[in-house]
């Protein structure tokens, strides 16, 4: 049972345009969400997080939106750069006291120059 | 500053063998978590240790065990290896034990079971 779903395995975007990566979840107890970026042969790198008390969080070119009623979050990257090409994972947790995060299967973003 | 370091980077074992994977957290980090990433999937939580105590455990069989040492480094042990244990094993560290602090991942150990 996949509690965190990233239904788009891949996405291609032109440099300078907006990239939107989506993530859906089924467990209403999830209250903390994160996005990680992963380059080949490297471990995931933390990008941005959001807790369920907010519906938006921004950090530079990255913005995460949370729609609790739809159990949906999205990551917006504006403007997209070729260096953003990587696999992006969303992760969710129902227990802020641990790192027992549930990860999605990832979306491979390719930013075309 | 050194990041999270994992050893070895690659490992080949046969079914039924036992394996030990090692992780050194970032200096000052007291929490270490282990994840298994199978090809095409996201990382799956195995264990978290904080201050040498187990803080969380994922849905893995008892063949998987871990421990954390006084210097906060950690080992993941897997006994009676199965073909399905072939995966990338990731270690992550953080300053505190609570899940709201960003984790820093190592580059992983690629384990192949023949």
PDB file of N, CA and C in Angstrom, chain B residues 4-88:
ATOM      1  N   UNK B   4      28.269  12.918   5.844  1.00  0.00           N
ATOM      2  CA  UNK B   4      28.002  11.563   6.311  1.00  0.00           C
ATOM      3  C   UNK B   4      28.804  10.599   5.436  1.00  0.00           C
ATOM      4  N   UNK B   5      29.578   9.740   6.053  1.00  0.00           N
ATOM      5  CA  UNK B   5      30.379   8.795   5.287  1.00  0.00           C
ATOM      6  C   UNK B   5      29.900   7.376   5.553  1.00  0.00           C
ATOM      7  N   UNK B   6      29.824   6.604   4.470  1.00  0.00           N
ATOM      8  CA  UNK B   6      29.373   5.223   4.572  1.00  0.00           C
ATOM      9  C   UNK B   6      30.437   4.311   3.963  1.00  0.00           C
ATOM     10  N   UNK B   7      30.580   3.136   4.567  1.00  0.00           N
ATOM     11  CA  UNK B   7      31.515   2.161   4.012  1.00  0.00           C
ATOM     12  C   UNK B   7      30.944   0.757   4.151  1.00  0.00           C
ATOM     13  N   UNK B   8      31.258  -0.141   3.207  1.00  0.00           N
ATOM     14  CA  UNK B   8      31.935   0.188   1.954  1.00  0.00           C
ATOM     15  C   UNK B   8      30.970   0.869   0.979  1.00  0.00           C
ATOM     16  N   UNK B   9      31.462   1.275  -0.176  1.00  0.00           N
ATOM     17  CA  UNK B   9      30.577   1.893  -1.166  1.00  0.00           C
ATOM     18  C   UNK B   9      29.833   0.836  -1.970  1.00  0.00           C
ATOM     19  N   UNK B  10      30.495  -0.284  -2.208  1.00  0.00           N
ATOM     20  CA  UNK B  10      29.881  -1.392  -2.923  1.00  0.00           C
ATOM     21  C   UNK B  10      30.233  -2.690  -2.210  1.00  0.00           C
ATOM     22  N   UNK B  11      29.331  -3.648  -2.306  1.00  0.00           N
ATOM     23  CA  UNK B  11      29.540  -4.921  -1.637  1.00  0.00           C
ATOM     24  C   UNK B  11      28.770  -5.999  -2.390  1.00  0.00           C
ATOM     25  N   UNK B  12      29.420  -7.139  -2.593  1.00  0.00           N
ATOM     26  CA  UNK B  12      28.745  -8.278  -3.221  1.00  0.00           C
ATOM     27  C   UNK B  12      28.774  -9.435  -2.246  1.00  0.00           C
ATOM     28  N   UNK B  13      27.619 -10.015  -2.002  1.00  0.00           N
ATOM     29  CA  UNK B  13      27.491 -11.148  -1.089  1.00  0.00           C
ATOM     30  C   UNK B  13      26.652 -12.231  -1.765  1.00  0.00           C
ATOM     31  N   UNK B  14      26.656 -13.397  -1.181  1.00  0.00           N
ATOM     32  CA  UNK B  14      25.796 -14.475  -1.667  1.00  0.00           C
ATOM     33  C   UNK B  14      24.680 -14.747  -0.671  1.00  0.00           C
ATOM     34  N   UNK B  15      23.640 -15.416  -1.140  1.00  0.00           N
ATOM     35  CA  UNK B  15      22.499 -15.714  -0.284  1.00  0.00           C
ATOM     36  C   UNK B  15      22.939 -16.472   0.968  1.00  0.00           C
ATOM     37  N   UNK B  16      22.362 -16.112   2.084  1.00  0.00           N
ATOM     38  CA  UNK B  16      22.651 -16.776   3.339  1.00  0.00           C
ATOM     39  C   UNK B  16      23.773 -16.141   4.137  1.00  0.00           C
ATOM     40  N   UNK B  17      24.576 -15.315   3.490  1.00  0.00           N
ATOM     41  CA  UNK B  17      25.673 -14.667   4.206  1.00  0.00           C
ATOM     42  C   UNK B  17      25.145 -13.542   5.091  1.00  0.00           C
ATOM     43  N   UNK B  18      26.054 -12.978   5.848  1.00  0.00           N
ATOM     44  CA  UNK B  18      25.755 -11.868   6.729  1.00  0.00           C
ATOM     45  C   UNK B  18      26.578 -10.654   6.283  1.00  0.00           C
ATOM     46  N   UNK B  19      26.062  -9.436   6.505  1.00  0.00           N
ATOM     47  CA  UNK B  19      26.778  -8.242   6.087  1.00  0.00           C
ATOM     48  C   UNK B  19      26.661  -7.166   7.163  1.00  0.00           C
ATOM     49  N   UNK B  20      27.715  -6.366   7.274  1.00  0.00           N
ATOM     50  CA  UNK B  20      27.719  -5.214   8.182  1.00  0.00           C
ATOM     51  C   UNK B  20      28.064  -3.962   7.399  1.00  0.00           C
ATOM     52  N   UNK B  21      27.204  -2.984   7.490  1.00  0.00           N
ATOM     53  CA  UNK B  21      27.414  -1.702   6.829  1.00  0.00           C
ATOM     54  C   UNK B  21      27.680  -0.653   7.891  1.00  0.00           C
ATOM     55  N   UNK B  22      28.549   0.292   7.569  1.00  0.00           N
ATOM     56  CA  UNK B  22      28.982   1.266   8.553  1.00  0.00           C
ATOM     57  C   UNK B  22      28.672   2.695   8.125  1.00  0.00           C
ATOM     58  N   UNK B  23      28.450   3.536   9.141  1.00  0.00           N
ATOM     59  CA  UNK B  23      28.065   4.926   8.879  1.00  0.00           C
ATOM     60  C   UNK B  23      28.712   5.824   9.928  1.00  0.00           C
ATOM     61  N   UNK B  24      29.338   6.890   9.467  1.00  0.00           N
ATOM     62  CA  UNK B  24      29.854   7.915  10.371  1.00  0.00           C
ATOM     63  C   UNK B  24      29.060   9.191  10.142  1.00  0.00           C
ATOM     64  N   UNK B  25      28.380   9.686  11.161  1.00  0.00           N
ATOM     65  CA  UNK B  25      27.558  10.885  10.967  1.00  0.00           C
ATOM     66  C   UNK B  25      28.408  12.144  10.900  1.00  0.00           C
ATOM     67  N   UNK B  26      27.780  13.227  10.531  1.00  0.00           N
ATOM     68  CA  UNK B  26      28.438  14.525  10.588  1.00  0.00           C
ATOM     69  C   UNK B  26      28.812  14.815  12.040  1.00  0.00           C
ATOM     70  N   UNK B  27      29.970  15.417  12.236  1.00  0.00           N
ATOM     71  CA  UNK B  27      30.433  15.708  13.587  1.00  0.00           C
ATOM     72  C   UNK B  27      29.385  16.523  14.343  1.00  0.00           C
ATOM     73  N   UNK B  28      29.046  16.052  15.531  1.00  0.00           N
ATOM     74  CA  UNK B  28      28.052  16.739  16.358  1.00  0.00           C
ATOM     75  C   UNK B  28      26.653  16.204  16.201  1.00  0.00           C
ATOM     76  N   UNK B  29      26.411  15.423  15.171  1.00  0.00           N
ATOM     77  CA  UNK B  29      25.086  14.843  14.966  1.00  0.00           C
ATOM     78  C   UNK B  29      24.926  13.599  15.833  1.00  0.00           C
ATOM     79  N   UNK B  30      23.789  13.535  16.524  1.00  0.00           N
ATOM     80  CA  UNK B  30      23.578  12.439  17.468  1.00  0.00           C
ATOM     81  C   UNK B  30      22.553  11.421  16.979  1.00  0.00           C
ATOM     82  N   UNK B  31      21.863  11.741  15.902  1.00  0.00           N
ATOM     83  CA  UNK B  31      20.851  10.839  15.376  1.00  0.00           C
ATOM     84  C   UNK B  31      21.321  10.239  14.059  1.00  0.00           C
ATOM     85  N   UNK B  32      21.141   8.927  13.930  1.00  0.00           N
ATOM     86  CA  UNK B  32      21.470   8.226  12.685  1.00  0.00           C
ATOM     87  C   UNK B  32      20.260   7.390  12.289  1.00  0.00           C
ATOM     88  N   UNK B  33      19.893   7.493  11.018  1.00  0.00           N
ATOM     89  CA  UNK B  33      18.802   6.691  10.480  1.00  0.00           C
ATOM     90  C   UNK B  33      19.311   5.881   9.303  1.00  0.00           C
ATOM     91  N   UNK B  34      18.713   4.722   9.106  1.00  0.00           N
ATOM     92  CA  UNK B  34      19.058   3.848   7.980  1.00  0.00           C
ATOM     93  C   UNK B  34      17.841   3.670   7.083  1.00  0.00           C
ATOM     94  N   UNK B  35      18.099   3.685   5.774  1.00  0.00           N
ATOM     95  CA  UNK B  35      17.057   3.495   4.788  1.00  0.00           C
ATOM     96  C   UNK B  35      17.534   2.494   3.746  1.00  0.00           C
ATOM     97  N   UNK B  36      16.563   1.748   3.188  1.00  0.00           N
ATOM     98  CA  UNK B  36      16.837   0.856   2.073  1.00  0.00           C
ATOM     99  C   UNK B  36      16.158   1.424   0.826  1.00  0.00           C
ATOM    100  N   UNK B  37      16.921   1.540  -0.261  1.00  0.00           N
ATOM    101  CA  UNK B  37      16.313   2.008  -1.501  1.00  0.00           C
ATOM    102  C   UNK B  37      16.495   0.967  -2.588  1.00  0.00           C
ATOM    103  N   UNK B  38      15.398   0.353  -2.954  1.00  0.00           N
ATOM    104  CA  UNK B  38      15.377  -0.614  -4.044  1.00  0.00           C
ATOM    105  C   UNK B  38      15.213   0.147  -5.354  1.00  0.00           C
ATOM    106  N   UNK B  39      15.778  -0.383  -6.426  1.00  0.00           N
ATOM    107  CA  UNK B  39      15.740   0.292  -7.726  1.00  0.00           C
ATOM    108  C   UNK B  39      14.308   0.669  -8.113  1.00  0.00           C
ATOM    109  N   UNK B  40      14.132   1.934  -8.444  1.00  0.00           N
ATOM    110  CA  UNK B  40      12.829   2.413  -8.887  1.00  0.00           C
ATOM    111  C   UNK B  40      11.884   2.816  -7.773  1.00  0.00           C
ATOM    112  N   UNK B  41      12.343   2.708  -6.531  1.00  0.00           N
ATOM    113  CA  UNK B  41      11.511   3.061  -5.393  1.00  0.00           C
ATOM    114  C   UNK B  41      12.165   4.173  -4.584  1.00  0.00           C
ATOM    115  N   UNK B  42      11.406   4.764  -3.691  1.00  0.00           N
ATOM    116  CA  UNK B  42      11.980   5.722  -2.769  1.00  0.00           C
ATOM    117  C   UNK B  42      12.622   5.020  -1.590  1.00  0.00           C
ATOM    118  N   UNK B  43      13.426   5.730  -0.825  1.00  0.00           N
ATOM    119  CA  UNK B  43      14.036   5.132   0.371  1.00  0.00           C
ATOM    120  C   UNK B  43      12.969   4.646   1.348  1.00  0.00           C
ATOM    121  N   UNK B  44      13.234   3.510   1.972  1.00  0.00           N
ATOM    122  CA  UNK B  44      12.314   2.942   2.963  1.00  0.00           C
ATOM    123  C   UNK B  44      13.010   2.897   4.316  1.00  0.00           C
ATOM    124  N   UNK B  45      12.357   3.458   5.312  1.00  0.00           N
ATOM    125  CA  UNK B  45      12.924   3.582   6.658  1.00  0.00           C
ATOM    126  C   UNK B  45      13.153   2.222   7.291  1.00  0.00           C
ATOM    127  N   UNK B  46      14.376   2.013   7.831  1.00  0.00           N
ATOM    128  CA  UNK B  46      14.683   0.762   8.523  1.00  0.00           C
ATOM    129  C   UNK B  46      14.776   1.001  10.033  1.00  0.00           C
ATOM    130  N   UNK B  47      15.682   1.902  10.435  1.00  0.00           N
ATOM    131  CA  UNK B  47      15.911   2.173  11.850  1.00  0.00           C
ATOM    132  C   UNK B  47      16.286   3.636  12.046  1.00  0.00           C
ATOM    133  N   UNK B  48      16.040   4.138  13.258  1.00  0.00           N
ATOM    134  CA  UNK B  48      16.649   5.369  13.723  1.00  0.00           C
ATOM    135  C   UNK B  48      17.233   5.135  15.113  1.00  0.00           C
ATOM    136  N   UNK B  49      18.446   5.639  15.319  1.00  0.00           N
ATOM    137  CA  UNK B  49      19.081   5.621  16.630  1.00  0.00           C
ATOM    138  C   UNK B  49      19.407   7.054  17.038  1.00  0.00           C
ATOM    139  N   UNK B  50      19.168   7.336  18.303  1.00  0.00           N
ATOM    140  CA  UNK B  50      19.479   8.654  18.863  1.00  0.00           C
ATOM    141  C   UNK B  50      20.069   8.447  20.242  1.00  0.00           C
ATOM    142  N   UNK B  51      21.227   9.021  20.463  1.00  0.00           N
ATOM    143  CA  UNK B  51      21.920   8.848  21.739  1.00  0.00           C
ATOM    144  C   UNK B  51      22.012   7.369  22.113  1.00  0.00           C
ATOM    145  N   UNK B  52      22.334   6.553  21.105  1.00  0.00           N
ATOM    146  CA  UNK B  52      22.620   5.121  21.273  1.00  0.00           C
ATOM    147  C   UNK B  52      21.377   4.287  21.592  1.00  0.00           C
ATOM    148  N   UNK B  53      20.214   4.916  21.566  1.00  0.00           N
ATOM    149  CA  UNK B  53      18.977   4.181  21.808  1.00  0.00           C
ATOM    150  C   UNK B  53      18.170   4.108  20.504  1.00  0.00           C
ATOM    151  N   UNK B  54      17.477   2.978  20.306  1.00  0.00           N
ATOM    152  CA  UNK B  54      16.622   2.860  19.138  1.00  0.00           C
ATOM    153  C   UNK B  54      15.428   3.795  19.302  1.00  0.00           C
ATOM    154  N   UNK B  55      15.230   4.670  18.330  1.00  0.00           N
ATOM    155  CA  UNK B  55      14.133   5.635  18.405  1.00  0.00           C
ATOM    156  C   UNK B  55      12.960   5.221  17.515  1.00  0.00           C
ATOM    157  N   UNK B  56      13.254   4.488  16.450  1.00  0.00           N
ATOM    158  CA  UNK B  56      12.186   4.071  15.534  1.00  0.00           C
ATOM    159  C   UNK B  56      12.623   2.870  14.726  1.00  0.00           C
ATOM    160  N   UNK B  57      11.636   2.088  14.288  1.00  0.00           N
ATOM    161  CA  UNK B  57      11.911   0.881  13.511  1.00  0.00           C
ATOM    162  C   UNK B  57      10.865   0.770  12.415  1.00  0.00           C
ATOM    163  N   UNK B  58      11.316   0.445  11.215  1.00  0.00           N
ATOM    164  CA  UNK B  58      10.383   0.252  10.107  1.00  0.00           C
ATOM    165  C   UNK B  58       9.951  -1.200   9.999  1.00  0.00           C
ATOM    166  N   UNK B  59       9.221  -1.508   8.931  1.00  0.00           N
ATOM    167  CA  UNK B  59       8.678  -2.863   8.736  1.00  0.00           C
ATOM    168  C   UNK B  59       9.687  -3.771   8.058  1.00  0.00           C
ATOM    169  N   UNK B  60      10.719  -4.111   8.774  1.00  0.00           N
ATOM    170  CA  UNK B  60      11.749  -5.015   8.275  1.00  0.00           C
ATOM    171  C   UNK B  60      11.853  -6.207   9.218  1.00  0.00           C
ATOM    172  N   UNK B  61      12.220  -7.384   8.668  1.00  0.00           N
ATOM    173  CA  UNK B  61      12.311  -8.589   9.516  1.00  0.00           C
ATOM    174  C   UNK B  61      13.454  -8.476  10.517  1.00  0.00           C
ATOM    175  N   UNK B  62      13.448  -9.400  11.467  1.00  0.00           N
ATOM    176  CA  UNK B  62      14.450  -9.395  12.534  1.00  0.00           C
ATOM    177  C   UNK B  62      15.855  -9.690  12.019  1.00  0.00           C
ATOM    178  N   UNK B  63      15.965 -10.083  10.765  1.00  0.00           N
ATOM    179  CA  UNK B  63      17.295 -10.292  10.186  1.00  0.00           C
ATOM    180  C   UNK B  63      18.076  -8.975  10.122  1.00  0.00           C
ATOM    181  N   UNK B  64      17.341  -7.879  10.177  1.00  0.00           N
ATOM    182  CA  UNK B  64      17.956  -6.551  10.162  1.00  0.00           C
ATOM    183  C   UNK B  64      18.132  -6.070  11.605  1.00  0.00           C
ATOM    184  N   UNK B  65      19.332  -5.628  11.925  1.00  0.00           N
ATOM    185  CA  UNK B  65      19.584  -5.058  13.243  1.00  0.00           C
ATOM    186  C   UNK B  65      20.588  -3.924  13.094  1.00  0.00           C
ATOM    187  N   UNK B  66      20.645  -3.087  14.090  1.00  0.00           N
ATOM    188  CA  UNK B  66      21.571  -1.956  14.044  1.00  0.00           C
ATOM    189  C   UNK B  66      21.989  -1.594  15.451  1.00  0.00           C
ATOM    190  N   UNK B  67      23.031  -0.777  15.522  1.00  0.00           N
ATOM    191  CA  UNK B  67      23.433  -0.241  16.805  1.00  0.00           C
ATOM    192  C   UNK B  67      24.178   1.073  16.569  1.00  0.00           C
ATOM    193  N   UNK B  68      24.248   1.849  17.634  1.00  0.00           N
ATOM    194  CA  UNK B  68      24.963   3.117  17.574  1.00  0.00           C
ATOM    195  C   UNK B  68      26.007   3.120  18.674  1.00  0.00           C
ATOM    196  N   UNK B  69      27.179   3.589  18.345  1.00  0.00           N
ATOM    197  CA  UNK B  69      28.302   3.555  19.265  1.00  0.00           C
ATOM    198  C   UNK B  69      28.427   4.890  20.027  1.00  0.00           C
ATOM    199  N   UNK B  70      29.244   4.915  21.101  1.00  0.00           N
ATOM    200  CA  UNK B  70      29.400   6.159  21.877  1.00  0.00           C
ATOM    201  C   UNK B  70      29.840   7.352  21.046  1.00  0.00           C
ATOM    202  N   UNK B  71      30.561   7.119  19.939  1.00  0.00           N
ATOM    203  CA  UNK B  71      30.965   8.250  19.087  1.00  0.00           C
ATOM    204  C   UNK B  71      29.889   8.585  18.049  1.00  0.00           C
ATOM    205  N   UNK B  72      28.717   7.984  18.181  1.00  0.00           N
ATOM    206  CA  UNK B  72      27.523   8.200  17.351  1.00  0.00           C
ATOM    207  C   UNK B  72      27.600   7.547  15.982  1.00  0.00           C
ATOM    208  N   UNK B  73      28.707   6.879  15.656  1.00  0.00           N
ATOM    209  CA  UNK B  73      28.715   6.105  14.422  1.00  0.00           C
ATOM    210  C   UNK B  73      27.755   4.937  14.579  1.00  0.00           C
ATOM    211  N   UNK B  74      27.433   4.302  13.459  1.00  0.00           N
ATOM    212  CA  UNK B  74      26.407   3.254  13.515  1.00  0.00           C
ATOM    213  C   UNK B  74      26.757   2.124  12.559  1.00  0.00           C
ATOM    214  N   UNK B  75      26.251   0.963  12.873  1.00  0.00           N
ATOM    215  CA  UNK B  75      26.359  -0.207  12.008  1.00  0.00           C
ATOM    216  C   UNK B  75      24.976  -0.775  11.747  1.00  0.00           C
ATOM    217  N   UNK B  76      24.779  -1.220  10.514  1.00  0.00           N
ATOM    218  CA  UNK B  76      23.567  -1.954  10.149  1.00  0.00           C
ATOM    219  C   UNK B  76      23.995  -3.372   9.809  1.00  0.00           C
ATOM    220  N   UNK B  77      23.394  -4.352  10.443  1.00  0.00           N
ATOM    221  CA  UNK B  77      23.690  -5.754  10.185  1.00  0.00           C
ATOM    222  C   UNK B  77      22.491  -6.421   9.532  1.00  0.00           C
ATOM    223  N   UNK B  78      22.772  -7.235   8.531  1.00  0.00           N
ATOM    224  CA  UNK B  78      21.723  -8.019   7.904  1.00  0.00           C
ATOM    225  C   UNK B  78      22.202  -9.470   7.864  1.00  0.00           C
ATOM    226  N   UNK B  79      21.412 -10.362   8.456  1.00  0.00           N
ATOM    227  CA  UNK B  79      21.743 -11.783   8.484  1.00  0.00           C
ATOM    228  C   UNK B  79      20.956 -12.547   7.428  1.00  0.00           C
ATOM    229  N   UNK B  80      21.452 -13.740   7.109  1.00  0.00           N
ATOM    230  CA  UNK B  80      20.732 -14.652   6.211  1.00  0.00           C
ATOM    231  C   UNK B  80      20.238 -13.910   4.964  1.00  0.00           C
ATOM    232  N   UNK B  81      21.172 -13.339   4.242  1.00  0.00           N
ATOM    233  CA  UNK B  81      20.843 -12.469   3.115  1.00  0.00           C
ATOM    234  C   UNK B  81      19.994 -13.197   2.071  1.00  0.00           C
ATOM    235  N   UNK B  82      19.012 -12.443   1.549  1.00  0.00           N
ATOM    236  CA  UNK B  82      18.143 -12.911   0.476  1.00  0.00           C
ATOM    237  C   UNK B  82      18.401 -12.080  -0.770  1.00  0.00           C
ATOM    238  N   UNK B  83      18.008 -12.623  -1.925  1.00  0.00           N
ATOM    239  CA  UNK B  83      18.179 -11.866  -3.171  1.00  0.00           C
ATOM    240  C   UNK B  83      17.496 -10.505  -3.078  1.00  0.00           C
ATOM    241  N   UNK B  84      16.365 -10.457  -2.407  1.00  0.00           N
ATOM    242  CA  UNK B  84      15.595  -9.221  -2.291  1.00  0.00           C
ATOM    243  C   UNK B  84      16.245  -8.160  -1.432  1.00  0.00           C
ATOM    244  N   UNK B  85      17.337  -8.511  -0.762  1.00  0.00           N
ATOM    245  CA  UNK B  85      18.043  -7.512   0.043  1.00  0.00           C
ATOM    246  C   UNK B  85      18.971  -6.661  -0.818  1.00  0.00           C
ATOM    247  N   UNK B  86      19.088  -7.004  -2.086  1.00  0.00           N
ATOM    248  CA  UNK B  86      19.897  -6.197  -2.998  1.00  0.00           C
ATOM    249  C   UNK B  86      19.289  -4.808  -3.107  1.00  0.00           C
ATOM    250  N   UNK B  87      20.082  -3.805  -2.753  1.00  0.00           N
ATOM    251  CA  UNK B  87      19.538  -2.442  -2.707  1.00  0.00           C
ATOM    252  C   UNK B  87      20.666  -1.470  -2.391  1.00  0.00           C
ATOM    253  N   UNK B  88      20.319  -0.196  -2.438  1.00  0.00           N
ATOM    254  CA  UNK B  88      21.200   0.865  -1.951  1.00  0.00           C
ATOM    255  C   UNK B  88      20.800   1.142  -0.509  1.00  0.00           C
TER     256      UNK B  88
END
